Amino acid sequence: MSVDLAQLVTSIAQRARAASLILATASTAQKNAALLKLAEVIPAAEPALMAANAKDLAAAKENRLTGAQIDRLTLNKKRLELLAESVRQVAALPDPVGEVLEETTRPNGLRIRKLRVPIGVIGIIYEARPNVTIDCAILCLKSGNASILRGGKEIYHTNTAFAELLARALTHAGLPADAVQLIPTTDRAALNTLLKLDTLVHCIIPRGGESLIRFVAENSTIPVIKHYQGVCFVYLDAAADAAIAEAVTLNAKTSRVSVCNAAEQLLVHQAVAKTLLPQVARALRAKNVELRCDAAAAAILEGEKIPHTSATEADYKAEFLDYIMAVRVVDSVDTAIATINRDGSAHSDAIITKDETVARRFFAGVDSATVFWNASTRFNDGFEFGFGAEIGISTDRLHARGPMGLRELCSYKYVIEGNGQVRV
Amino acid sequence: MSVDLAQLVTSIAQRARAASLILATASTAQKNAALLKLAEVIPAAEPALMAANAKDLAAAKENRLTGAQIDRLTLNKKRLELLAESVRQVAALPDPVGEVLEETTRPNGLRIRKLRVPIGVIGIIYEARPNVTIDCAILCLKSGNASILRGGKEIYHTNTAFAELLARALTHAGLPADAVQLIPTTDRAALNTLLKLDTLVHCIIPRGGESLIRFVAENSTIPVIKHYQGVCFVYLDAAADAAIAEAVTLNAKTSRVSVCNAAEQLLVHQAVAKTLLPQVARALRAKNVELRCDAAAAAILEGEKIPHTSATEADYKAEFLDYIMAVRVVDSVDTAIATINRDGSAHSDAIITKDETVARRFFAGVDSATVFWNASTRFNDGFEFGFGAEIGISTDRLHARGPMGLRELCSYKYVIEGNGQVRV
């Protein structure tokens, strides 16, 4: 790599670190002023944003991206308005910084308070969705963190135009423009440099496909918060309510198949498989869900003449992100729990049952970020939790697990008041 | 590396993972039964432990370790009794698992609870202190985590003897012996294998010198909680109380020079430097502290005929862990804050002042894990915080910052109760 590129990235990180110290003590009013200015300039800058976006779209067509991929890259008036609205919503959220998390006075008179503070400098590594640039920048800003954004090359010109607006909004509010910076190159070497700057950058959040996340996790010496896949289960217990079983399974599988909290795996207790599975399977088939079954489930569906296929071993651990569901019959809630812990991704798993004892056993035994009783896995989401916004759904167990909102973008510090205490 | 060694380590991690699922739902009584049995068997096993320790001590002498190093390795009756007492103390602490951290009911009727749960499997990588084996094992056990221990080769036989006692205590309580496992080799290749098992092990905590921690952080794909050095500051403000300034500086520097929360750096406001610095310096000199001064501090001490030396640039960022302190004169609290944020390690920093406004500015501006007002940096410690125990003092900003007790060895999960809710 050229020395210049390493110097450039290091300089960005140094300026981000300096800006983070100012941002950490900025008032809520000042941070909100920057956000509201941004919400104002995004629609106003429509011509410049569209011109930049047009360059990315032209390159995308030249590189023969698919229609769906090009659609994701595309800005239009409506999308800009939605983006501005999301910025206003984040401005309206409570400021997480400064909250007293705990307070105690020790026998020696020391008063210990644990305060929520920003993490510091957060690096966001993402792919080709332009809204991620704004989403991540505003969540980091509101939580008092400086951010370094490194988006995909497919959206480089659009991101550069957004970065200019962010700098303008920060400056307007009297905050350092360096509080949000874009890596001005998509050279992979720049990313490699960034991932080693562990004295300047405190956290890396990769947003995107598994190979991107894995690359970041394997190459970063900075702590990474990962957002891996969701291999989510719905377990229909012996004491399941049939109507809830059908409604929740259908919603968990088909309300949006491409997201991490969509269900991929169905387990049915053998005591009710003969009656309940056909009902649920018919509902899934009506939405064109392919059912990949184990022998027991296949025999039941065969008898009912419900179309299905045979599952492979790989299907039982698959994140299909499609109208496909693997189906197995299990002999007990304990087998269901063991199956989920073995084959799932500890993301979002649900039990349908009327039996509270069984539900409590499932809650305790399933080692996942979020466990549901009689509700859809699709509710594992920062907005649905009432966080007001989310930067993703963490699959890690340290720091943040499940939906990450503004509070999860914070660390804490202890401040201790004494009157001359010394340790004996 | 031999395939056998990689298989061995992988098998240990697989068994730890299986044990962690059982331990996560074990009752407090069961975990405490294992701990109390351990406290009973440690003194009872004195002959076996001393025989194992003798092997390590013989090797240590052969390898010409220093007297201090050999002392750290050495077990004796008193040390075993202290160790058993620390196990009883952890048994007496409240169980952090299962605590409801938050509870909310959403407008759609979903009841969301955030519960404290164990992290899962924790790997502890450490060096040559035999008590670390027991300390880490019992803290992980009480917090419901399975642990994989990898200690230094200097203490291998002693650790193996401790591991047998741990297995016996776990089995006695009906818990899986695999809940605490020792890597039965100090081959570096085994460590390298362990650090990549990110689907089985959820957290790595290295305890030891900076080079060990750096090696682990750079080679692990598992999240690491680091416990780096403490370059801790005491700042004597223009409004400092002279008696408190002297007492706190002396305590922070000299009560135990070899620990991470000992002060290494002294800053004095120029308005009081001429009067206060000689008083504090004389107290430090009476304890044989070498004072490495900037030009302004040197001029003042020179005038008072107080022995001192000239500081180098490296001294201003040094963790001496010795009877040495770097001394600088600063022109304001803001310069003190900027100096600490630039040259310190964000560990434990103190201001001495009677001026509350200045103290609040220092609290907000100093970006460290723990910030003190009129108290010694030496109080940054899990026992002093009332945690009852600590596994270390985290210098990271994610998950745990500052002292790590039982709660910081936990993650959380969401359990959500509904009555058939689906997402629209």
CSV table of C-alpha atoms in Angstrom, one decimal, chain A residues 49-352:
chain,number,residue,atom,x,y,z
A,49,LEU,CA,-27.5,14.4,-4.6
A,50,MET,CA,-29.3,13.2,-7.7
A,51,ALA,CA,-26.3,14.2,-9.9
A,52,ALA,CA,-24.0,12.3,-7.6
A,53,ASN,CA,-26.3,9.3,-7.5
A,54,ALA,CA,-26.6,9.4,-11.3
A,55,LYS,CA,-22.8,8.8,-11.6
A,56,ASP,CA,-23.1,5.7,-9.3
A,57,LEU,CA,-26.2,4.5,-11.3
A,58,ALA,CA,-24.3,4.9,-14.6
A,59,ALA,CA,-21.4,2.8,-13.3
A,60,ALA,CA,-23.9,0.2,-11.9
A,61,LYS,CA,-25.5,-0.2,-15.3
A,62,GLU,CA,-22.1,-0.4,-16.9
A,63,ASN,CA,-21.1,-3.1,-14.4
A,64,ARG,CA,-24.3,-5.0,-15.1
A,65,LEU,CA,-25.7,-4.9,-11.6
A,66,THR,CA,-29.2,-6.5,-11.3
A,67,GLY,CA,-32.3,-4.5,-11.3
A,68,ALA,CA,-32.8,-5.1,-7.5
A,69,GLN,CA,-29.3,-4.0,-6.8
A,70,ILE,CA,-29.7,-0.9,-8.9
A,71,ASP,CA,-33.0,-0.1,-7.1
A,72,ARG,CA,-31.2,-0.3,-3.7
A,73,LEU,CA,-28.7,2.3,-5.0
A,74,THR,CA,-31.2,4.7,-6.4
A,75,LEU,CA,-32.2,7.9,-4.7
A,76,ASN,CA,-35.4,9.8,-5.5
A,77,LYS,CA,-37.4,12.6,-4.1
A,78,LYS,CA,-39.5,10.3,-1.9
A,79,ARG,CA,-36.5,8.5,-0.5
A,80,LEU,CA,-34.8,11.8,0.3
A,81,GLU,CA,-37.9,12.9,2.2
A,82,LEU,CA,-38.1,9.7,4.1
A,83,LEU,CA,-34.4,10.1,5.0
A,84,ALA,CA,-34.9,13.6,6.2
A,85,GLU,CA,-37.9,12.4,8.3
A,86,SER,CA,-35.7,9.7,9.9
A,87,VAL,CA,-33.2,12.3,10.8
A,88,ARG,CA,-35.9,14.4,12.5
A,89,GLN,CA,-37.0,11.3,14.4
A,90,VAL,CA,-33.5,10.7,15.8
A,91,ALA,CA,-33.3,14.4,16.8
A,92,ALA,CA,-36.5,13.8,18.8
A,93,LEU,CA,-35.2,10.8,20.7
A,94,PRO,CA,-33.8,11.3,24.3
A,95,ASP,CA,-30.1,11.9,24.5
A,96,PRO,CA,-28.5,8.7,26.1
A,97,VAL,CA,-25.4,10.5,27.2
A,98,GLY,CA,-25.0,11.6,30.8
A,99,GLU,CA,-27.7,9.3,32.3
A,100,VAL,CA,-26.8,8.1,35.8
A,101,LEU,CA,-26.8,4.3,35.5
A,102,GLU,CA,-25.9,3.6,39.1
A,103,GLU,CA,-25.0,5.5,42.2
A,104,THR,CA,-23.6,4.3,45.5
A,105,THR,CA,-21.9,5.7,48.5
A,106,ARG,CA,-19.2,3.5,50.1
A,107,PRO,CA,-18.6,3.1,53.8
A,108,ASN,CA,-15.5,5.3,53.5
A,109,GLY,CA,-17.7,8.1,52.1
A,110,LEU,CA,-16.7,7.8,48.4
A,111,ARG,CA,-19.7,8.6,46.2
A,112,ILE,CA,-19.5,6.5,43.1
A,113,ARG,CA,-21.6,7.3,40.1
A,114,LYS,CA,-21.7,5.2,36.8
A,115,LEU,CA,-22.5,7.5,33.9
A,116,ARG,CA,-23.5,6.7,30.3
A,117,VAL,CA,-20.9,8.2,28.0
A,118,PRO,CA,-20.2,7.9,24.3
A,119,ILE,CA,-17.9,5.0,23.2
A,120,GLY,CA,-15.6,7.5,21.3
A,121,VAL,CA,-14.8,6.8,17.7
A,122,ILE,CA,-16.9,4.2,15.8
A,123,GLY,CA,-16.0,2.9,12.4
A,124,ILE,CA,-18.9,1.7,10.2
A,125,ILE,CA,-18.0,-0.6,7.3
A,126,TYR,CA,-20.9,-1.2,5.0
A,127,GLU,CA,-21.9,-2.0,1.5
A,128,ALA,CA,-24.1,-0.3,-1.1
A,129,ARG,CA,-27.2,1.2,0.6
A,130,PRO,CA,-26.9,5.0,0.6
A,131,ASN,CA,-29.3,5.4,3.5
A,132,VAL,CA,-26.8,3.6,5.7
A,133,THR,CA,-24.5,6.6,5.4
A,134,ILE,CA,-27.1,8.9,7.0
A,135,ASP,CA,-28.5,6.3,9.4
A,136,CYS,CA,-25.2,5.5,10.9
A,137,ALA,CA,-23.9,9.0,11.0
A,138,ILE,CA,-26.9,10.4,12.8
A,139,LEU,CA,-27.1,7.6,15.4
A,140,CYS,CA,-23.4,8.0,16.2
A,141,LEU,CA,-23.8,11.8,16.3
A,142,LYS,CA,-26.8,11.7,18.7
A,143,SER,CA,-25.0,9.3,21.0
A,144,GLY,CA,-22.0,11.6,21.0
A,145,ASN,CA,-19.7,9.4,19.0
A,146,ALA,CA,-17.4,10.5,16.1
A,147,SER,CA,-17.9,8.2,13.1
A,148,ILE,CA,-15.7,7.1,10.3
A,149,LEU,CA,-17.8,5.7,7.4
A,150,ARG,CA,-16.5,3.3,4.8
A,151,GLY,CA,-19.2,2.5,2.3
A,152,GLY,CA,-19.1,0.3,-0.8
A,153,LYS,CA,-17.6,1.5,-4.1
A,154,GLU,CA,-21.0,1.1,-5.9
A,155,ILE,CA,-22.3,4.1,-4.0
A,156,TYR,CA,-19.2,6.2,-3.6
A,157,HIS,CA,-20.3,9.4,-5.3
A,158,THR,CA,-23.6,9.5,-3.5
A,159,ASN,CA,-21.9,9.0,-0.2
A,160,THR,CA,-19.4,11.8,-0.9
A,161,ALA,CA,-22.4,14.1,-1.5
A,162,PHE,CA,-24.0,13.0,1.7
A,163,ALA,CA,-20.7,13.6,3.6
A,164,GLU,CA,-20.7,17.2,2.4
A,165,LEU,CA,-24.1,17.7,3.8
A,166,LEU,CA,-23.2,16.2,7.1
A,167,ALA,CA,-20.1,18.4,7.4
A,168,ARG,CA,-22.3,21.5,6.6
A,169,ALA,CA,-24.8,20.5,9.3
A,170,LEU,CA,-22.1,19.9,11.9
A,171,THR,CA,-20.4,23.2,11.2
A,172,HIS,CA,-23.8,25.0,11.3
A,173,ALA,CA,-24.2,23.7,14.9
A,174,GLY,CA,-20.7,24.7,16.0
A,175,LEU,CA,-19.6,21.1,16.1
A,176,PRO,CA,-16.4,19.8,14.4
A,177,ALA,CA,-17.0,18.6,10.8
A,178,ASP,CA,-14.5,15.9,11.6
A,179,ALA,CA,-17.1,14.3,13.8
A,180,VAL,CA,-18.4,12.4,10.7
A,181,GLN,CA,-15.9,11.5,8.1
A,182,LEU,CA,-16.0,9.3,5.0
A,183,ILE,CA,-13.0,7.3,3.9
A,184,PRO,CA,-12.5,9.0,0.5
A,185,THR,CA,-11.5,5.8,-1.3
A,186,THR,CA,-12.8,2.3,-1.5
A,187,ASP,CA,-9.3,0.8,-1.8
A,188,ARG,CA,-9.3,-2.3,0.4
A,189,ALA,CA,-5.8,-1.2,1.7
A,190,ALA,CA,-7.4,1.8,3.4
A,191,LEU,CA,-9.8,-0.5,5.2
A,192,ASN,CA,-7.0,-2.7,6.3
A,193,THR,CA,-5.2,0.3,7.8
A,194,LEU,CA,-8.3,1.5,9.5
A,195,LEU,CA,-8.9,-1.9,11.2
A,196,LYS,CA,-5.5,-1.7,12.9
A,197,LEU,CA,-5.8,1.8,14.4
A,198,ASP,CA,-6.8,0.5,17.8
A,199,THR,CA,-5.5,3.4,19.8
A,200,LEU,CA,-7.7,5.9,17.9
A,201,VAL,CA,-10.8,4.0,17.0
A,202,HIS,CA,-12.8,2.2,19.7
A,203,CYS,CA,-15.4,0.1,17.9
A,204,ILE,CA,-16.0,-1.3,14.4
A,205,ILE,CA,-19.5,-2.1,13.3
A,206,PRO,CA,-19.7,-4.0,9.9
A,207,ARG,CA,-23.1,-3.9,8.2
A,208,GLY,CA,-23.6,-6.2,5.3
A,209,GLY,CA,-23.2,-9.7,4.2
A,210,GLU,CA,-21.4,-12.5,6.1
A,211,SER,CA,-18.2,-12.3,4.1
A,212,LEU,CA,-17.8,-8.6,4.8
A,213,ILE,CA,-18.4,-9.2,8.5
A,214,ARG,CA,-16.1,-12.1,8.7
A,215,PHE,CA,-13.3,-10.2,6.9
A,216,VAL,CA,-13.7,-7.3,9.4
A,217,ALA,CA,-13.8,-9.6,12.4
A,218,GLU,CA,-10.7,-11.5,11.3
A,219,ASN,CA,-8.6,-8.4,10.3
A,220,SER,CA,-9.6,-5.9,13.0
A,221,THR,CA,-7.6,-5.4,16.2
A,222,ILE,CA,-10.3,-3.0,17.2
A,223,PRO,CA,-13.3,-4.6,19.0
A,224,VAL,CA,-16.0,-5.5,16.5
A,225,ILE,CA,-19.8,-5.7,17.1
A,226,LYS,CA,-21.0,-8.3,14.6
A,227,HIS,CA,-24.5,-8.6,13.0
A,228,TYR,CA,-24.4,-12.1,11.6
A,229,GLN,CA,-27.2,-14.1,10.1
A,230,GLY,CA,-30.5,-15.2,11.7
A,231,VAL,CA,-31.3,-18.9,11.5
A,232,CYS,CA,-34.6,-18.3,13.4
A,233,PHE,CA,-36.9,-21.1,14.7
A,234,VAL,CA,-40.6,-21.4,15.4
A,235,TYR,CA,-41.4,-24.3,17.7
A,236,LEU,CA,-45.1,-25.4,17.8
A,237,ASP,CA,-45.5,-27.1,21.2
A,238,ALA,CA,-47.9,-30.0,22.1
A,239,ALA,CA,-50.0,-27.3,23.9
A,240,ALA,CA,-49.9,-24.8,21.0
A,241,ASP,CA,-53.0,-22.8,20.2
A,242,ALA,CA,-53.7,-23.7,16.6
A,243,ALA,CA,-54.8,-20.2,15.4
A,244,ILE,CA,-51.8,-18.6,17.0
A,245,ALA,CA,-49.5,-21.3,15.6
A,246,GLU,CA,-50.7,-20.6,12.1
A,247,ALA,CA,-50.7,-16.8,12.4
A,248,VAL,CA,-47.3,-16.5,14.0
A,249,THR,CA,-45.6,-19.0,11.8
A,250,LEU,CA,-47.0,-17.4,8.7
A,251,ASN,CA,-45.9,-13.9,9.9
A,252,ALA,CA,-42.5,-15.0,11.0
A,253,LYS,CA,-41.8,-16.8,7.7
A,254,THR,CA,-43.5,-14.6,5.1
A,255,SER,CA,-44.0,-11.0,6.3
A,256,ARG,CA,-40.5,-10.2,4.9
A,257,VAL,CA,-38.4,-13.1,3.8
A,258,SER,CA,-35.1,-11.2,3.3
A,259,VAL,CA,-34.5,-10.1,6.8
A,260,CYS,CA,-32.5,-11.6,9.7
A,261,ASN,CA,-35.4,-12.0,12.0
A,262,ALA,CA,-37.5,-14.0,9.5
A,263,ALA,CA,-38.1,-17.6,10.5
A,264,GLU,CA,-36.3,-20.3,8.6
A,265,GLN,CA,-36.9,-23.4,10.6
A,266,LEU,CA,-40.1,-25.0,11.9
A,267,LEU,CA,-40.2,-27.6,14.7
A,268,VAL,CA,-43.5,-29.3,15.6
A,269,HIS,CA,-44.1,-31.5,18.6
A,270,GLN,CA,-45.0,-35.0,17.6
A,271,ALA,CA,-48.2,-35.0,19.7
A,272,VAL,CA,-49.8,-32.4,17.5
A,273,ALA,CA,-47.9,-32.8,14.3
A,274,LYS,CA,-50.7,-34.8,12.6
A,275,THR,CA,-53.3,-32.1,13.2
A,276,LEU,CA,-51.4,-28.9,13.4
A,277,LEU,CA,-48.7,-29.3,10.8
A,278,PRO,CA,-51.2,-29.7,7.9
A,279,GLN,CA,-53.0,-26.5,8.9
A,280,VAL,CA,-49.8,-24.5,9.2
A,281,ALA,CA,-48.3,-26.0,6.1
A,282,ARG,CA,-51.4,-25.2,4.0
A,283,ALA,CA,-51.2,-21.5,5.1
A,284,LEU,CA,-47.5,-21.5,4.2
A,285,ARG,CA,-48.1,-23.1,0.9
A,286,ALA,CA,-50.8,-20.5,0.1
A,287,LYS,CA,-47.9,-18.0,0.3
A,288,ASN,CA,-45.8,-20.3,-1.9
A,289,VAL,CA,-43.4,-21.3,0.8
A,290,GLU,CA,-41.4,-24.4,-0.1
A,291,LEU,CA,-41.5,-26.9,2.8
A,292,ARG,CA,-38.3,-28.9,3.1
A,293,CYS,CA,-39.2,-31.7,5.5
A,294,ASP,CA,-37.7,-34.5,7.6
A,295,ALA,CA,-39.1,-38.0,7.2
A,296,ALA,CA,-41.8,-37.6,9.9
A,297,ALA,CA,-43.1,-34.3,8.6
A,298,ALA,CA,-43.0,-35.5,5.0
A,299,ALA,CA,-45.1,-38.5,5.9
A,300,ILE,CA,-47.8,-36.3,7.4
A,301,LEU,CA,-47.8,-33.9,4.5
A,302,GLU,CA,-47.8,-36.8,2.1
A,303,GLY,CA,-50.9,-38.2,3.7
A,304,GLU,CA,-52.6,-34.8,3.4
A,305,LYS,CA,-51.4,-34.3,-0.2
A,306,ILE,CA,-49.6,-31.1,0.7
A,307,PRO,CA,-46.6,-30.4,-1.7
A,308,HIS,CA,-43.2,-30.6,0.0
A,309,THR,CA,-39.6,-31.7,-0.6
A,310,SER,CA,-37.0,-33.6,1.4
A,311,ALA,CA,-34.6,-31.6,3.5
A,312,THR,CA,-30.9,-32.0,3.4
A,313,GLU,CA,-28.7,-31.7,6.5
A,314,ALA,CA,-27.6,-28.3,5.3
A,315,ASP,CA,-31.3,-27.1,5.2
A,316,TYR,CA,-31.5,-27.5,9.0
A,317,LYS,CA,-28.9,-24.8,9.6
A,318,ALA,CA,-29.8,-22.6,6.6
A,319,GLU,CA,-30.7,-19.0,6.5
A,320,PHE,CA,-32.8,-19.1,3.3
A,321,LEU,CA,-33.9,-15.5,3.2
A,322,ASP,CA,-36.5,-16.8,0.7
A,323,TYR,CA,-39.9,-18.5,0.6
A,324,ILE,CA,-38.4,-21.7,1.9
A,325,MET,CA,-38.8,-23.3,5.4
A,326,ALA,CA,-37.2,-26.5,6.8
A,327,VAL,CA,-39.7,-28.6,8.9
A,328,ARG,CA,-39.0,-31.2,11.5
A,329,VAL,CA,-41.0,-33.1,14.1
A,330,VAL,CA,-39.6,-33.3,17.6
A,331,ASP,CA,-40.5,-35.4,20.6
A,332,SER,CA,-40.3,-32.8,23.3
A,333,VAL,CA,-39.7,-29.2,24.2
A,334,ASP,CA,-36.2,-30.3,25.4
A,335,THR,CA,-35.4,-31.7,22.0
A,336,ALA,CA,-36.7,-28.5,20.5
A,337,ILE,CA,-34.4,-26.4,22.8
A,338,ALA,CA,-31.4,-28.6,22.1
A,339,THR,CA,-32.1,-28.5,18.3
A,340,ILE,CA,-32.3,-24.7,18.4
A,341,ASN,CA,-29.1,-24.3,20.5
A,342,ARG,CA,-27.3,-26.7,18.1
A,343,ASP,CA,-28.6,-25.6,14.7
A,344,GLY,CA,-29.7,-22.0,15.2
A,345,SER,CA,-27.8,-18.8,15.3
A,346,ALA,CA,-29.0,-17.6,18.7
A,347,HIS,CA,-30.8,-14.7,17.1
A,348,SER,CA,-34.7,-14.9,17.4
A,349,ASP,CA,-36.6,-18.0,18.3
A,350,ALA,CA,-40.2,-18.5,19.3
A,351,ILE,CA,-42.4,-21.1,21.1
A,352,ILE,CA,-46.1,-21.4,20.5
